[in-house]
């Protein structure tokens, strides 16, 4: 029994150290150690993965949205925070892309976690996908002193058009 | 709530805050502990190990970091995180607490049934199944399926998100709420249901109990098998059989509740075991210390009295042997606006009826008078009750003054101070006392004598009271470790100086004197030259000598106090005492061996034992004589209490008494049946722990 105890002890701490110092085991490898990786997973949560938001929405804009979109005559910039792991981020991107197609005043930019993680921190984005809005001066849209964020893809269309009208 | 449980609750609540300290902007999500806390919670500061495991497995990696982080905790403390830190465990404990409140109203105590049939412990298997399915689902569907159904996620993440970002329905939400409701119901039915059957972290934590450094130990030597540990265990573990069960959450409720303190945590460092000592819970009574003298009378090392024995005795004597007629005496009539039942001083009128004089002089002077024998005369003198002062007082007061108020003022002055604060019933009892009693008080000064004792002594003229200064030579015989010490009929009674206690002792003594008789056996008494009996006691001068046969004298008739001096001092064994009036000849009776151990018996500590006897029986009489001899030889420190078993059956039935006569202190320390001198000495050895 003593031998088993000692072996488990050693194995447990070996695993811990290997996790911290990036000794990756397994068919696929990742950038950095599992230590950093787990930080990424924990900090920037794909909320559809946890089942907090729906996973299926249609990308087509409704007639009501189009009507309201046509009235917009000021430039609006939309940022979509995405990640490679996130299964619903492409949906969000597609919907926002449809907005830019319908109205040239609206532009969008994709912020990827893998390339620009510092922007996630500046806007304190911890969920994916997240959408935020800027006006022509590059000032972020705020509501009640907080950055106005649309999290997830549930009713993204309705929320986005409301936000665009709020930018003015 | 026990002490450990309080600490545990504190630890759980602090860790709940620390784990979810994100509201201060502190996030350390690369850290993970084996606790069940959703990392999607907006305030969660650490990562969820199961969520991370799924993520790593889903991305095709061996989750070395998470396994290492969890394993390194498990190998050290086992599943202690489950019981002491895990927020979901805390949640379930809270539900148990609510359940306890509801149950308390219905039932008092619930003892768990003893399961006779062999039941297979499925809890670990179900937990492992949950863990494996979680990982397999994550790997096959490349999705965190478990997180979508997780009840912690529902509480910590789904509800906050739904509230802040508006309600949005999806199928997972319905499923997870359904699961949460189901679980909540199960928590109310089975405590810690999640930890027991479903927790995937517990699947790894449970087996680690067997190999971790922290282990629970049980000292089985003195275990009674009360199985309280099993009853209090929220996870229904048979703690006696398996202290390091794979189901255990290390909540330490069993350690908390074990009445003997036989369970403890210990560190098992690869065979080197360091266990915290099995501490017995100390009784709340302050420990008695006694100087045990050697046989030469020189005080030796201070030794603690055995707590168990003294505690038991304390319980028995104080609870069962309380003054029997107490219930009748609690209430007393109202006097002049005093509340009923309140302890009031006896008014002048009533004292006059009873015949006690209000003291006009100070207590010390009175006591002096008493010792000189002058005070007794005053009782019957009419002068003491002359209303001179009353008349003057009344004359001085204006006539318009209402009569009642005058009375009140007058009586307030004349209320008797402390020393006559007696029940009127007690006073009547003392007034009618027809037995001669001898009370001695040994103290450093007169003022140290308890006032209640003085009041009682004042109450009857059949009580002979004697005050002894500790420096006096005659006081050397008496026990002086606890001053003031009070002797009633040469027996040390110092337990409590309350009115009821002393009266009760007096009643005991009275019963003793009324029911015992002195026997002079003239076959043995040959009118020796020594005449020890006559030197010791005046009584023997009154008794006319006979030539042959025996004579029985009931003690009540010639004011004997049953001190036992004569019994011990007579060298020929001519004097003995009997319980009852009928003399039964006992040729083998002698107390020589007890007398030989005189010095050793005198070094004993004060104790009271019960003596269960039958009237007019040979062995009972013998036991009584031994008791009297013991009491005298121990300088009155061993006092005894006679119980006629034919009258007081209940008292005997309560105790495990095998035979009569019986010397009884506790169930462990008793001598019963045909009592010999050697068994008496063994009894003395037991109670004093005295060694040769």
Short mmCIF file of N, CA, C and O in Angstrom, two decimals, chain B residues 181-282:
data_model
loop_
_atom_site.label_atom_id
_atom_site.label_comp_id
_atom_site.label_asym_id
_atom_site.label_seq_id
_atom_site.Cartn_x
_atom_site.Cartn_y
_atom_site.Cartn_z
N UNK B 181 -34.42 21.04 -10.40
CA UNK B 181 -35.60 20.82 -9.55
C UNK B 181 -35.61 19.38 -9.02
O UNK B 181 -35.83 19.13 -7.83
N UNK B 182 -35.29 18.45 -9.93
CA UNK B 182 -35.21 17.04 -9.53
C UNK B 182 -34.20 16.86 -8.39
O UNK B 182 -34.47 16.20 -7.38
N UNK B 183 -33.03 17.48 -8.58
CA UNK B 183 -31.98 17.34 -7.58
C UNK B 183 -32.38 17.95 -6.25
O UNK B 183 -32.13 17.39 -5.19
N UNK B 184 -33.05 19.12 -6.34
CA UNK B 184 -33.48 19.78 -5.11
C UNK B 184 -34.40 18.88 -4.31
O UNK B 184 -34.30 18.77 -3.09
N UNK B 185 -35.30 18.19 -5.05
CA UNK B 185 -36.19 17.26 -4.37
C UNK B 185 -35.38 16.15 -3.72
O UNK B 185 -35.60 15.76 -2.57
N UNK B 186 -34.40 15.65 -4.48
CA UNK B 186 -33.58 14.56 -3.95
C UNK B 186 -32.74 15.00 -2.75
O UNK B 186 -32.51 14.23 -1.83
N UNK B 187 -32.29 16.27 -2.76
CA UNK B 187 -31.52 16.77 -1.61
C UNK B 187 -32.35 16.72 -0.34
O UNK B 187 -31.83 16.48 0.75
N UNK B 188 -33.66 16.98 -0.51
CA UNK B 188 -34.51 16.95 0.68
C UNK B 188 -34.77 15.52 1.15
O UNK B 188 -35.04 15.30 2.31
N UNK B 189 -34.70 14.58 0.20
CA UNK B 189 -34.94 13.19 0.59
C UNK B 189 -33.65 12.56 1.13
O UNK B 189 -33.62 11.99 2.21
N UNK B 190 -32.57 12.70 0.35
CA UNK B 190 -31.29 12.11 0.74
C UNK B 190 -30.28 13.23 0.89
O UNK B 190 -30.07 14.02 -0.03
N UNK B 191 -29.68 13.32 2.05
CA UNK B 191 -28.73 14.41 2.25
C UNK B 191 -27.45 14.17 1.45
O UNK B 191 -26.99 13.04 1.34
N UNK B 192 -26.90 15.24 0.94
CA UNK B 192 -25.70 15.21 0.09
C UNK B 192 -25.87 14.22 -1.07
O UNK B 192 -24.99 13.39 -1.34
N UNK B 193 -27.01 14.29 -1.71
CA UNK B 193 -27.30 13.35 -2.81
C UNK B 193 -26.30 13.49 -3.95
O UNK B 193 -25.84 12.51 -4.51
N UNK B 194 -25.97 14.73 -4.26
CA UNK B 194 -25.04 14.98 -5.38
C UNK B 194 -23.69 14.36 -5.08
O UNK B 194 -23.12 13.63 -5.89
N UNK B 195 -23.16 14.66 -3.88
CA UNK B 195 -21.84 14.16 -3.51
C UNK B 195 -21.85 12.63 -3.47
O UNK B 195 -20.86 11.99 -3.74
N UNK B 196 -22.99 12.08 -3.08
CA UNK B 196 -23.05 10.65 -2.87
C UNK B 196 -23.06 9.87 -4.18
O UNK B 196 -22.34 8.89 -4.33
N UNK B 197 -23.90 10.30 -5.11
CA UNK B 197 -24.13 9.47 -6.29
C UNK B 197 -23.64 10.08 -7.60
O UNK B 197 -23.44 9.36 -8.56
N UNK B 198 -23.54 11.40 -7.70
CA UNK B 198 -23.38 11.98 -9.03
C UNK B 198 -22.09 12.76 -9.27
O UNK B 198 -21.65 12.89 -10.40
N UNK B 199 -21.48 13.26 -8.20
CA UNK B 199 -20.40 14.23 -8.41
C UNK B 199 -19.21 13.60 -9.16
O UNK B 199 -18.60 12.65 -8.70
N UNK B 200 -18.86 14.14 -10.33
CA UNK B 200 -17.72 13.58 -11.06
C UNK B 200 -16.38 13.88 -10.40
O UNK B 200 -15.43 13.12 -10.57
N UNK B 201 -16.32 14.97 -9.63
CA UNK B 201 -15.08 15.23 -8.88
C UNK B 201 -14.95 14.21 -7.77
O UNK B 201 -13.87 13.71 -7.48
N UNK B 202 -16.08 13.89 -7.16
CA UNK B 202 -16.08 12.90 -6.09
C UNK B 202 -15.64 11.53 -6.55
O UNK B 202 -15.11 10.74 -5.77
N UNK B 203 -15.82 11.26 -7.85
CA UNK B 203 -15.36 9.98 -8.39
C UNK B 203 -13.86 9.83 -8.24
O UNK B 203 -13.34 8.74 -8.07
N UNK B 204 -13.15 10.96 -8.32
CA UNK B 204 -11.70 10.92 -8.11
C UNK B 204 -11.34 11.14 -6.65
O UNK B 204 -10.38 10.59 -6.13
N UNK B 205 -12.14 11.98 -5.98
CA UNK B 205 -11.83 12.32 -4.58
C UNK B 205 -12.07 11.16 -3.65
O UNK B 205 -11.33 10.95 -2.69
N UNK B 206 -13.14 10.40 -3.92
CA UNK B 206 -13.51 9.30 -3.02
C UNK B 206 -12.42 8.27 -2.83
O UNK B 206 -11.97 8.05 -1.71
N UNK B 207 -11.93 7.66 -3.91
CA UNK B 207 -10.87 6.65 -3.74
C UNK B 207 -9.60 7.22 -3.14
O UNK B 207 -8.84 6.49 -2.50
N UNK B 208 -9.39 8.54 -3.32
CA UNK B 208 -8.15 9.12 -2.81
C UNK B 208 -8.10 9.11 -1.29
O UNK B 208 -7.04 9.26 -0.70
N UNK B 209 -9.27 8.95 -0.63
CA UNK B 209 -9.27 8.86 0.83
C UNK B 209 -8.40 7.73 1.34
O UNK B 209 -7.86 7.79 2.43
N UNK B 210 -8.30 6.68 0.55
CA UNK B 210 -7.57 5.50 1.01
C UNK B 210 -6.06 5.72 0.95
O UNK B 210 -5.31 5.05 1.64
N UNK B 211 -5.62 6.65 0.11
CA UNK B 211 -4.18 6.81 -0.07
C UNK B 211 -3.68 8.17 0.39
O UNK B 211 -2.47 8.41 0.41
N UNK B 212 -4.60 9.06 0.79
CA UNK B 212 -4.16 10.42 1.09
C UNK B 212 -3.38 10.46 2.41
O UNK B 212 -3.41 9.53 3.20
N UNK B 213 -2.68 11.56 2.61
CA UNK B 213 -1.95 11.75 3.87
C UNK B 213 -2.92 11.91 5.02
O UNK B 213 -2.72 11.38 6.10
N UNK B 214 -3.97 12.69 4.79
CA UNK B 214 -4.95 12.92 5.84
C UNK B 214 -5.86 11.71 5.94
O UNK B 214 -6.46 11.30 4.95
N UNK B 215 -5.92 11.15 7.13
CA UNK B 215 -6.79 9.99 7.31
C UNK B 215 -7.51 10.12 8.63
O UNK B 215 -7.10 10.84 9.52
N UNK B 216 -8.59 9.37 8.73
CA UNK B 216 -9.31 9.37 10.00
C UNK B 216 -8.98 8.09 10.74
O UNK B 216 -8.85 7.03 10.13
N UNK B 217 -8.85 8.23 12.03
CA UNK B 217 -8.52 7.07 12.86
C UNK B 217 -9.54 6.91 13.96
O UNK B 217 -10.18 7.86 14.39
N UNK B 218 -9.63 5.68 14.42
CA UNK B 218 -10.57 5.40 15.50
C UNK B 218 -9.87 4.57 16.57
O UNK B 218 -9.21 3.58 16.26
N UNK B 219 -9.99 5.01 17.78
CA UNK B 219 -9.42 4.27 18.90
C UNK B 219 -10.49 3.34 19.45
O UNK B 219 -11.41 3.78 20.11
N UNK B 220 -10.39 2.09 19.10
CA UNK B 220 -11.49 1.17 19.40
C UNK B 220 -11.47 0.57 20.78
O UNK B 220 -12.32 -0.23 21.11
N UNK B 221 -10.50 0.94 21.60
CA UNK B 221 -10.34 0.23 22.87
C UNK B 221 -11.54 0.40 23.80
O UNK B 221 -12.05 -0.56 24.35
N UNK B 222 -11.95 1.65 23.96
CA UNK B 222 -13.01 1.89 24.92
C UNK B 222 -14.34 2.22 24.25
O UNK B 222 -15.22 2.80 24.86
N UNK B 223 -14.44 1.88 22.98
CA UNK B 223 -15.65 2.27 22.25
C UNK B 223 -16.84 1.45 22.76
O UNK B 223 -16.74 0.25 22.93
N UNK B 224 -17.94 2.17 23.01
CA UNK B 224 -19.14 1.49 23.50
C UNK B 224 -19.97 0.92 22.36
O UNK B 224 -20.90 0.16 22.59
N UNK B 225 -19.65 1.33 21.13
CA UNK B 225 -20.48 0.92 20.02
C UNK B 225 -21.82 1.62 20.01
O UNK B 225 -22.83 1.04 19.64
N UNK B 226 -21.82 2.89 20.42
CA UNK B 226 -23.10 3.62 20.48
C UNK B 226 -23.58 3.99 19.09
O UNK B 226 -24.75 4.28 18.90
N UNK B 227 -22.67 3.98 18.10
CA UNK B 227 -23.00 4.26 16.71
C UNK B 227 -23.59 5.63 16.48
O UNK B 227 -24.34 5.85 15.53
N UNK B 228 -23.26 6.58 17.34
CA UNK B 228 -23.70 7.96 17.12
C UNK B 228 -23.05 8.50 15.86
O UNK B 228 -23.65 9.24 15.10
N UNK B 229 -21.81 8.06 15.63
CA UNK B 229 -21.08 8.50 14.43
C UNK B 229 -21.86 8.15 13.18
O UNK B 229 -21.93 8.93 12.23
N UNK B 230 -22.46 6.96 13.20
CA UNK B 230 -23.23 6.53 12.03
C UNK B 230 -24.50 7.36 11.89
O UNK B 230 -24.92 7.70 10.78
N UNK B 231 -25.08 7.69 13.02
CA UNK B 231 -26.33 8.45 12.98
C UNK B 231 -26.14 9.86 12.46
O UNK B 231 -26.98 10.38 11.73
N UNK B 232 -25.02 10.49 12.85
CA UNK B 232 -24.85 11.88 12.44
C UNK B 232 -24.28 12.01 11.04
O UNK B 232 -24.35 13.07 10.45
N UNK B 233 -23.73 10.93 10.50
CA UNK B 233 -23.07 11.02 9.19
C UNK B 233 -24.08 11.39 8.11
O UNK B 233 -25.07 10.68 7.92
N UNK B 234 -23.86 12.49 7.40
CA UNK B 234 -24.81 12.86 6.35
C UNK B 234 -24.78 11.90 5.17
O UNK B 234 -25.70 11.89 4.36
N UNK B 235 -23.73 11.10 5.07
CA UNK B 235 -23.61 10.19 3.94
C UNK B 235 -23.85 8.74 4.34
O UNK B 235 -23.57 7.83 3.58
N UNK B 236 -24.35 8.52 5.56
CA UNK B 236 -24.72 7.18 6.05
C UNK B 236 -23.57 6.18 5.97
O UNK B 236 -23.76 5.03 5.62
N UNK B 237 -22.39 6.65 6.29
CA UNK B 237 -21.26 5.72 6.32
C UNK B 237 -21.23 5.03 7.67
O UNK B 237 -21.47 5.66 8.70
N UNK B 238 -20.94 3.75 7.66
CA UNK B 238 -20.72 3.05 8.93
C UNK B 238 -19.30 3.35 9.37
O UNK B 238 -18.34 2.68 8.99
N UNK B 239 -19.16 4.41 10.14
CA UNK B 239 -17.83 4.94 10.45
C UNK B 239 -16.98 3.93 11.19
O UNK B 239 -15.77 3.85 11.02
N UNK B 240 -17.65 3.13 12.03
CA UNK B 240 -16.88 2.16 12.82
C UNK B 240 -16.16 1.16 11.93
O UNK B 240 -15.05 0.73 12.22
N UNK B 241 -16.83 0.77 10.82
CA UNK B 241 -16.24 -0.24 9.96
C UNK B 241 -15.19 0.36 9.03
O UNK B 241 -14.16 -0.22 8.77
N UNK B 242 -15.51 1.52 8.49
CA UNK B 242 -14.66 2.09 7.46
C UNK B 242 -14.51 3.59 7.70
O UNK B 242 -15.41 4.37 7.39
N UNK B 243 -13.37 3.97 8.27
CA UNK B 243 -13.19 5.39 8.55
C UNK B 243 -12.81 6.16 7.30
O UNK B 243 -13.08 7.34 7.19
N UNK B 244 -12.16 5.48 6.35
CA UNK B 244 -11.71 6.17 5.14
C UNK B 244 -12.52 5.69 3.95
O UNK B 244 -12.00 5.19 2.96
N UNK B 245 -13.83 5.82 4.10
CA UNK B 245 -14.72 5.37 3.05
C UNK B 245 -14.57 6.21 1.80
O UNK B 245 -14.20 7.39 1.86
N UNK B 246 -14.86 5.60 0.66
CA UNK B 246 -14.74 6.35 -0.59
C UNK B 246 -15.87 7.36 -0.74
O UNK B 246 -15.86 8.18 -1.64
N UNK B 247 -16.86 7.29 0.17
CA UNK B 247 -17.97 8.23 0.09
C UNK B 247 -17.74 9.44 1.00
O UNK B 247 -18.41 10.45 0.90
N UNK B 248 -16.76 9.29 1.89
CA UNK B 248 -16.58 10.29 2.96
C UNK B 248 -16.21 11.65 2.37
O UNK B 248 -15.42 11.74 1.44
N UNK B 249 -16.82 12.70 2.92
CA UNK B 249 -16.45 14.06 2.50
C UNK B 249 -15.59 14.74 3.55
O UNK B 249 -15.35 15.93 3.45
N UNK B 250 -15.19 14.00 4.58
CA UNK B 250 -14.34 14.54 5.64
C UNK B 250 -14.99 15.74 6.34
O UNK B 250 -14.32 16.70 6.69
N UNK B 251 -16.29 15.64 6.52
CA UNK B 251 -16.97 16.78 7.16
C UNK B 251 -16.74 16.81 8.65
O UNK B 251 -16.99 17.81 9.30
N UNK B 252 -16.28 15.71 9.25
CA UNK B 252 -15.89 15.64 10.66
C UNK B 252 -17.07 15.78 11.61
O UNK B 252 -16.89 16.12 12.77
N UNK B 253 -18.28 15.53 11.13
CA UNK B 253 -19.43 15.56 12.04
C UNK B 253 -19.33 14.45 13.07
O UNK B 253 -19.73 14.61 14.22
N UNK B 254 -18.79 13.31 12.64
CA UNK B 254 -18.68 12.17 13.57
C UNK B 254 -17.67 12.48 14.66
O UNK B 254 -17.88 12.15 15.82
N UNK B 255 -16.58 13.14 14.29
CA UNK B 255 -15.57 13.51 15.28
C UNK B 255 -16.17 14.48 16.28
O UNK B 255 -15.92 14.42 17.47
N UNK B 256 -17.00 15.36 15.75
CA UNK B 256 -17.63 16.37 16.59
C UNK B 256 -18.57 15.74 17.60
O UNK B 256 -18.61 16.14 18.76
N UNK B 257 -19.29 14.72 17.15
CA UNK B 257 -20.38 14.21 17.99
C UNK B 257 -19.97 13.02 18.84
O UNK B 257 -20.72 12.61 19.72
N UNK B 258 -18.82 12.43 18.60
CA UNK B 258 -18.43 11.24 19.37
C UNK B 258 -18.34 11.59 20.85
O UNK B 258 -17.58 12.48 21.23
N UNK B 259 -19.14 10.96 21.69
CA UNK B 259 -19.17 11.38 23.10
C UNK B 259 -17.88 11.09 23.85
O UNK B 259 -17.59 11.72 24.85
N UNK B 260 -17.11 10.14 23.35
CA UNK B 260 -15.87 9.82 24.05
C UNK B 260 -14.64 10.39 23.35
O UNK B 260 -13.53 10.23 23.83
N UNK B 261 -14.84 11.02 22.21
CA UNK B 261 -13.70 11.62 21.51
C UNK B 261 -12.75 10.58 20.97
O UNK B 261 -11.54 10.76 21.01
N UNK B 262 -13.29 9.47 20.46
CA UNK B 262 -12.42 8.41 19.99
C UNK B 262 -12.02 8.54 18.53
O UNK B 262 -11.16 7.82 18.07
N UNK B 263 -12.68 9.42 17.81
CA UNK B 263 -12.36 9.60 16.39
C UNK B 263 -11.48 10.83 16.23
O UNK B 263 -11.65 11.82 16.93
N UNK B 264 -10.51 10.73 15.33
CA UNK B 264 -9.63 11.88 15.13
C UNK B 264 -9.01 11.81 13.75
O UNK B 264 -8.88 10.74 13.16
N UNK B 265 -8.62 12.98 13.24
CA UNK B 265 -7.85 13.04 12.01
C UNK B 265 -6.39 12.80 12.32
O UNK B 265 -5.90 13.15 13.40
N UNK B 266 -5.72 12.21 11.36
CA UNK B 266 -4.30 12.00 11.56
C UNK B 266 -3.58 12.07 10.22
O UNK B 266 -4.20 12.00 9.16
N UNK B 267 -2.27 12.22 10.28
CA UNK B 267 -1.48 12.25 9.05
C UNK B 267 -0.76 10.91 8.90
O UNK B 267 -0.10 10.45 9.82
N UNK B 268 -0.93 10.32 7.75
CA UNK B 268 -0.28 9.04 7.49
C UNK B 268 0.77 9.28 6.41
O UNK B 268 0.50 9.22 5.22
N UNK B 269 1.99 9.61 6.86
CA UNK B 269 3.03 9.96 5.90
C UNK B 269 3.77 8.68 5.55
O UNK B 269 4.76 8.32 6.17
N UNK B 270 3.21 7.97 4.61
CA UNK B 270 3.79 6.71 4.11
C UNK B 270 4.13 5.75 5.25
O UNK B 270 5.25 5.26 5.38
N UNK B 271 3.18 5.54 6.11
CA UNK B 271 3.39 4.58 7.18
C UNK B 271 3.73 5.22 8.51
O UNK B 271 3.44 4.66 9.55
N UNK B 272 4.34 6.41 8.47
CA UNK B 272 4.59 7.13 9.72
C UNK B 272 3.31 7.85 10.12
O UNK B 272 2.91 8.81 9.48
N UNK B 273 2.66 7.36 11.15
CA UNK B 273 1.34 7.89 11.48
C UNK B 273 1.46 8.90 12.61
O UNK B 273 2.06 8.64 13.63
N UNK B 274 0.90 10.08 12.36
CA UNK B 274 0.82 11.10 13.41
C UNK B 274 -0.64 11.42 13.62
O UNK B 274 -1.26 12.09 12.80
N UNK B 275 -1.19 10.92 14.70
CA UNK B 275 -2.61 11.12 14.96
C UNK B 275 -2.75 12.13 16.08
O UNK B 275 -2.01 12.10 17.06
N UNK B 276 -3.69 13.04 15.93
CA UNK B 276 -3.98 13.96 17.04
C UNK B 276 -4.53 13.13 18.18
O UNK B 276 -5.29 12.21 17.96
N UNK B 277 -4.14 13.43 19.41
CA UNK B 277 -4.49 12.55 20.53
C UNK B 277 -6.00 12.44 20.70
O UNK B 277 -6.74 13.40 20.49
N UNK B 278 -6.43 11.25 21.07
CA UNK B 278 -7.86 11.05 21.31
C UNK B 278 -8.20 11.69 22.64
O UNK B 278 -7.96 11.14 23.68
N UNK B 279 -8.77 12.82 22.56
CA UNK B 279 -9.04 13.54 23.80
C UNK B 279 -10.43 13.20 24.30
O UNK B 279 -11.39 13.18 23.54
N UNK B 280 -10.46 13.00 25.55
CA UNK B 280 -11.76 12.81 26.20
C UNK B 280 -12.32 14.19 26.47
O UNK B 280 -11.59 15.09 26.89
N UNK B 281 -13.60 14.34 26.23
CA UNK B 281 -14.18 15.64 26.52
C UNK B 281 -14.22 15.83 28.03
O UNK B 281 -14.77 15.00 28.75
N UNK B 282 -13.67 16.93 28.45
CA UNK B 282 -13.59 17.13 29.90
C UNK B 282 -14.95 17.52 30.44
O UNK B 282 -15.68 18.28 29.82
#
